[in-house]
Structure formats: structure tokens, C-alpha cells
């Protein structure tokens, strides 16, 4: 087992794939915007886009339509199609720019951008999907559809991609990100609309009552100094680091 993976397991959320994963599934080297869950010696990879060379001068991004299972114990990688996931669930787990966090064996996938057959256009998905990583891995290994291990919440405030996501043991945090959609995607000149959430933090909680999941205590912070004063040491390390980088960038530009 690699040092990178062992360290990441202690941190719960894997942000950087170990080289062994890319060796087992080389396409990962050309992928971005995916989410990663882990259980023991297994990694699950959802969504993201694959950069493919069309010609000497042209590249194009294609969505990852598979759930990838990296098995370090058996030293192999497998791809399972998302085709069995219908509607919004299958659409979101094929998105790129997913924000994610894993805690207590649950992987939280938020937002993402991609094509929605339901809406017949590219959208930013307004969902949080909660995935039981252990149950999903075991289902895939046993040839069983893992859909029972997925739970999805719909909330327009979660329509965001490329945002920094973290958790402090009580609340989730989202920093920056974008909202976008593309009209008439198959036309010669499709219309692309994008809104950036620069220097903006969203905080919220997710609770569970039996089979029901709820989004609670949602708040958007536009004043980062007030946000930092309010939360202080409760701000997760990853978000704090990004805030410091923002502040340094602003200082240098003055």
C-alpha cells in the first residue's frame, strides 16, 4: 500500500490519487473534476471529464460515464457503467467539477456540471448525493447494483461546481465555485452562461432521520472577514488555507 493512500485514509478524504491508481487505470492521468471515495484497499472514482486528443491541434473533453473501482489488493482496476442509474442520479455522478467530502464511510458529492438528458441541456446540478462507500464497493465486487447505497437531496442552493468543500465535524463549507448552463448544446453556436462565486462561502449542515436526509442551517457569507471572525478556529484547515491564498493574492494586486 502506498504512503499517499495510507496518509489519506487517516484524513478520510482523498484529494490526490496515489501513482499506483494511475498505473492501474492510465486514463486517470487525462481526467479532472472527479470525486474519490475510499474503503480499505479500494478507491471509487465518480464523474470527471476525460481530455482526449482529436487531432494534432485539437483536444476535447468527454464525460466519465463509469464508476471506477481501483483494487490495490488485487492490483487491478474495473469500470462499471453508470447506465443503471436513471435520471438525476446517473446524470450527477457523471458530472465534472464535483465537490466532495468523505466522513464516517459516507461520501458526499455536491453539484457538478454536465449534460442533463432530463433538461436537454448542460446544467449545474442542484443535488447532494450521499454514498455509502463500503456498501457500494462490496456491491460492485459481488456483481450487485449498488443503487441502494445512494441517497440524493435536491436543493437549488447546491447548484455549484469547482468549489472547495470541507467539513469541521459539524458543518460543511463551500468556498468559491461557479454556476453555469449551456443552452441548445447541439447547435453550431450553443449559448454558454456562467456566474462565478468568487470570495463567497456557503455553510450548511446535513442531518438524517431514518431514511430521510435534510439540508439545514444554510447560510451564504459574502464578507470573508466577518465569516472568519464568526467561525475563528472552527474553519476547516483546507478552507482556511484557501482563504489565506485569497488574501495574499489581494495583497499582491494592490
mmCIF file of C-alpha atoms in Angstrom, residues 57-203:
data_model
loop_
_atom_site.group_PDB
_atom_site.id
_atom_site.type_symbol
_atom_site.label_atom_id
_atom_site.label_comp_id
_atom_site.label_asym_id
_atom_site.label_seq_id
_atom_site.Cartn_x
_atom_site.Cartn_y
_atom_site.Cartn_z
ATOM 1 C CA UNK A 57 -4.136 20.803 -32.643
ATOM 2 C CA UNK A 58 -7.445 19.911 -31.044
ATOM 3 C CA UNK A 59 -8.460 18.375 -27.752
ATOM 4 C CA UNK A 60 -11.939 17.673 -26.453
ATOM 5 C CA UNK A 61 -13.312 16.791 -23.040
ATOM 6 C CA UNK A 62 -15.629 13.805 -22.647
ATOM 7 C CA UNK A 63 -17.601 12.906 -19.512
ATOM 8 C CA UNK A 64 -16.595 9.876 -17.479
ATOM 9 C CA UNK A 65 -19.695 7.680 -17.644
ATOM 10 C CA UNK A 66 -18.259 4.920 -15.472
ATOM 11 C CA UNK A 67 -17.787 4.262 -11.784
ATOM 12 C CA UNK A 68 -14.133 3.289 -11.481
ATOM 13 C CA UNK A 69 -13.076 0.773 -8.839
ATOM 14 C CA UNK A 70 -9.360 0.659 -8.047
ATOM 15 C CA UNK A 71 -8.474 -2.529 -6.164
ATOM 16 C CA UNK A 72 -4.981 -2.280 -4.683
ATOM 17 C CA UNK A 73 -5.271 -5.680 -3.013
ATOM 18 C CA UNK A 74 -5.763 -7.464 -6.355
ATOM 19 C CA UNK A 75 -3.753 -4.837 -8.259
ATOM 20 C CA UNK A 76 -6.475 -4.149 -10.817
ATOM 21 C CA UNK A 77 -8.946 -1.505 -11.987
ATOM 22 C CA UNK A 78 -12.534 -2.033 -13.152
ATOM 23 C CA UNK A 79 -15.064 0.273 -14.827
ATOM 24 C CA UNK A 80 -18.805 -0.053 -14.180
ATOM 25 C CA UNK A 81 -21.201 1.863 -16.395
ATOM 26 C CA UNK A 82 -23.495 4.495 -14.883
ATOM 27 C CA UNK A 83 -26.220 3.278 -17.234
ATOM 28 C CA UNK A 84 -28.175 1.563 -14.458
ATOM 29 C CA UNK A 85 -28.582 4.886 -12.602
ATOM 30 C CA UNK A 86 -31.572 6.621 -14.108
ATOM 31 C CA UNK A 87 -32.476 10.306 -14.128
ATOM 32 C CA UNK A 88 -30.782 12.849 -11.889
ATOM 33 C CA UNK A 89 -28.659 10.313 -10.015
ATOM 34 C CA UNK A 90 -26.897 8.973 -13.091
ATOM 35 C CA UNK A 91 -26.569 12.471 -14.525
ATOM 36 C CA UNK A 92 -24.903 13.943 -11.448
ATOM 37 C CA UNK A 93 -22.419 11.125 -10.820
ATOM 38 C CA UNK A 94 -21.227 11.647 -14.402
ATOM 39 C CA UNK A 95 -20.661 15.386 -13.853
ATOM 40 C CA UNK A 96 -17.360 17.228 -13.708
ATOM 41 C CA UNK A 97 -16.224 19.758 -11.125
ATOM 42 C CA UNK A 98 -17.807 17.758 -8.319
ATOM 43 C CA UNK A 99 -17.201 18.996 -4.781
ATOM 44 C CA UNK A 100 -16.841 16.125 -2.332
ATOM 45 C CA UNK A 101 -16.028 15.102 1.198
ATOM 46 C CA UNK A 102 -15.864 11.699 2.892
ATOM 47 C CA UNK A 103 -16.706 11.230 6.556
ATOM 48 C CA UNK A 104 -17.507 8.081 8.555
ATOM 49 C CA UNK A 105 -17.667 5.956 5.423
ATOM 50 C CA UNK A 106 -20.066 8.314 3.637
ATOM 51 C CA UNK A 107 -19.007 10.202 0.527
ATOM 52 C CA UNK A 108 -20.860 13.476 -0.104
ATOM 53 C CA UNK A 109 -20.959 14.546 -3.772
ATOM 54 C CA UNK A 110 -22.166 18.080 -4.379
ATOM 55 C CA UNK A 111 -23.182 19.904 -7.553
ATOM 56 C CA UNK A 112 -21.082 19.377 -10.649
ATOM 57 C CA UNK A 113 -21.555 20.474 -14.252
ATOM 58 C CA UNK A 114 -22.595 18.279 -17.148
ATOM 59 C CA UNK A 115 -25.234 17.239 -19.618
ATOM 60 C CA UNK A 116 -28.729 16.540 -18.314
ATOM 61 C CA UNK A 117 -30.884 14.445 -20.599
ATOM 62 C CA UNK A 118 -33.797 15.335 -18.320
ATOM 63 C CA UNK A 119 -33.366 19.039 -19.166
ATOM 64 C CA UNK A 120 -31.902 18.523 -22.664
ATOM 65 C CA UNK A 121 -29.030 20.892 -21.899
ATOM 66 C CA UNK A 122 -25.854 21.258 -19.862
ATOM 67 C CA UNK A 123 -26.593 22.372 -16.313
ATOM 68 C CA UNK A 124 -25.050 22.785 -12.884
ATOM 69 C CA UNK A 125 -26.664 20.008 -10.868
ATOM 70 C CA UNK A 126 -28.629 21.124 -7.774
ATOM 71 C CA UNK A 127 -28.000 17.956 -5.785
ATOM 72 C CA UNK A 128 -26.084 16.427 -2.936
ATOM 73 C CA UNK A 129 -25.648 12.684 -3.290
ATOM 74 C CA UNK A 130 -24.616 10.685 -0.218
ATOM 75 C CA UNK A 131 -22.858 7.401 -0.999
ATOM 76 C CA UNK A 132 -22.129 4.570 1.407
ATOM 77 C CA UNK A 133 -18.651 3.720 0.107
ATOM 78 C CA UNK A 134 -18.299 0.313 1.778
ATOM 79 C CA UNK A 135 -21.691 -0.922 0.580
ATOM 80 C CA UNK A 136 -21.010 0.362 -2.942
ATOM 81 C CA UNK A 137 -17.612 -1.355 -3.148
ATOM 82 C CA UNK A 138 -18.997 -4.661 -1.863
ATOM 83 C CA UNK A 139 -21.972 -4.485 -4.232
ATOM 84 C CA UNK A 140 -19.734 -3.909 -7.258
ATOM 85 C CA UNK A 141 -17.392 -6.733 -6.242
ATOM 86 C CA UNK A 142 -20.370 -9.075 -5.947
ATOM 87 C CA UNK A 143 -21.981 -8.011 -9.221
ATOM 88 C CA UNK A 144 -24.922 -6.322 -7.484
ATOM 89 C CA UNK A 145 -26.429 -2.974 -8.478
ATOM 90 C CA UNK A 146 -25.262 -0.529 -5.755
ATOM 91 C CA UNK A 147 -28.126 1.961 -6.228
ATOM 92 C CA UNK A 148 -29.488 1.194 -2.732
ATOM 93 C CA UNK A 149 -26.293 2.724 -1.305
ATOM 94 C CA UNK A 150 -27.009 6.156 -2.888
ATOM 95 C CA UNK A 151 -29.210 8.900 -1.398
ATOM 96 C CA UNK A 152 -29.881 12.164 -3.188
ATOM 97 C CA UNK A 153 -31.095 15.569 -1.984
ATOM 98 C CA UNK A 154 -32.274 18.279 -4.368
ATOM 99 C CA UNK A 155 -31.712 21.916 -3.421
ATOM 100 C CA UNK A 156 -31.086 24.785 -5.861
ATOM 101 C CA UNK A 157 -28.539 26.278 -3.447
ATOM 102 C CA UNK A 158 -26.315 23.265 -4.135
ATOM 103 C CA UNK A 159 -26.067 24.098 -7.853
ATOM 104 C CA UNK A 160 -22.333 24.831 -7.884
ATOM 105 C CA UNK A 161 -19.181 23.297 -9.349
ATOM 106 C CA UNK A 162 -15.429 23.677 -8.922
ATOM 107 C CA UNK A 163 -15.954 24.785 -5.318
ATOM 108 C CA UNK A 164 -13.638 23.933 -2.415
ATOM 109 C CA UNK A 165 -15.512 21.685 0.046
ATOM 110 C CA UNK A 166 -14.603 20.778 3.622
ATOM 111 C CA UNK A 167 -16.156 19.798 6.965
ATOM 112 C CA UNK A 168 -15.352 20.639 10.586
ATOM 113 C CA UNK A 169 -17.213 17.769 12.243
ATOM 114 C CA UNK A 170 -20.445 19.759 12.446
ATOM 115 C CA UNK A 171 -20.899 21.910 9.340
ATOM 116 C CA UNK A 172 -19.949 21.684 5.670
ATOM 117 C CA UNK A 173 -18.145 24.568 3.987
ATOM 118 C CA UNK A 174 -18.029 25.580 0.311
ATOM 119 C CA UNK A 175 -15.653 28.266 -0.947
ATOM 120 C CA UNK A 176 -15.809 29.948 -4.379
ATOM 121 C CA UNK A 177 -17.132 27.868 -7.291
ATOM 122 C CA UNK A 178 -19.289 28.553 -10.336
ATOM 123 C CA UNK A 179 -22.817 28.188 -11.671
ATOM 124 C CA UNK A 180 -23.240 27.621 -15.401
ATOM 125 C CA UNK A 181 -25.540 26.246 -18.056
ATOM 126 C CA UNK A 182 -25.417 25.824 -21.814
ATOM 127 C CA UNK A 183 -28.485 26.328 -23.994
ATOM 128 C CA UNK A 184 -29.006 24.483 -27.285
ATOM 129 C CA UNK A 185 -25.958 22.250 -26.694
ATOM 130 C CA UNK A 186 -26.112 20.572 -30.104
ATOM 131 C CA UNK A 187 -26.386 23.778 -32.128
ATOM 132 C CA UNK A 188 -23.423 25.186 -34.054
ATOM 133 C CA UNK A 189 -23.158 28.087 -31.602
ATOM 134 C CA UNK A 190 -24.590 26.979 -28.242
ATOM 135 C CA UNK A 191 -25.119 29.704 -25.658
ATOM 136 C CA UNK A 192 -22.969 29.300 -22.531
ATOM 137 C CA UNK A 193 -23.816 31.279 -19.396
ATOM 138 C CA UNK A 194 -21.539 31.344 -16.343
ATOM 139 C CA UNK A 195 -21.623 33.037 -12.944
ATOM 140 C CA UNK A 196 -18.602 32.935 -10.611
ATOM 141 C CA UNK A 197 -18.884 32.857 -6.826
ATOM 142 C CA UNK A 198 -15.511 34.385 -6.082
ATOM 143 C CA UNK A 199 -14.812 35.181 -2.417
ATOM 144 C CA UNK A 200 -18.035 33.583 -1.251
ATOM 145 C CA UNK A 201 -18.513 30.920 1.423
ATOM 146 C CA UNK A 202 -21.548 28.728 1.970
ATOM 147 C CA UNK A 203 -22.090 26.845 5.228
#
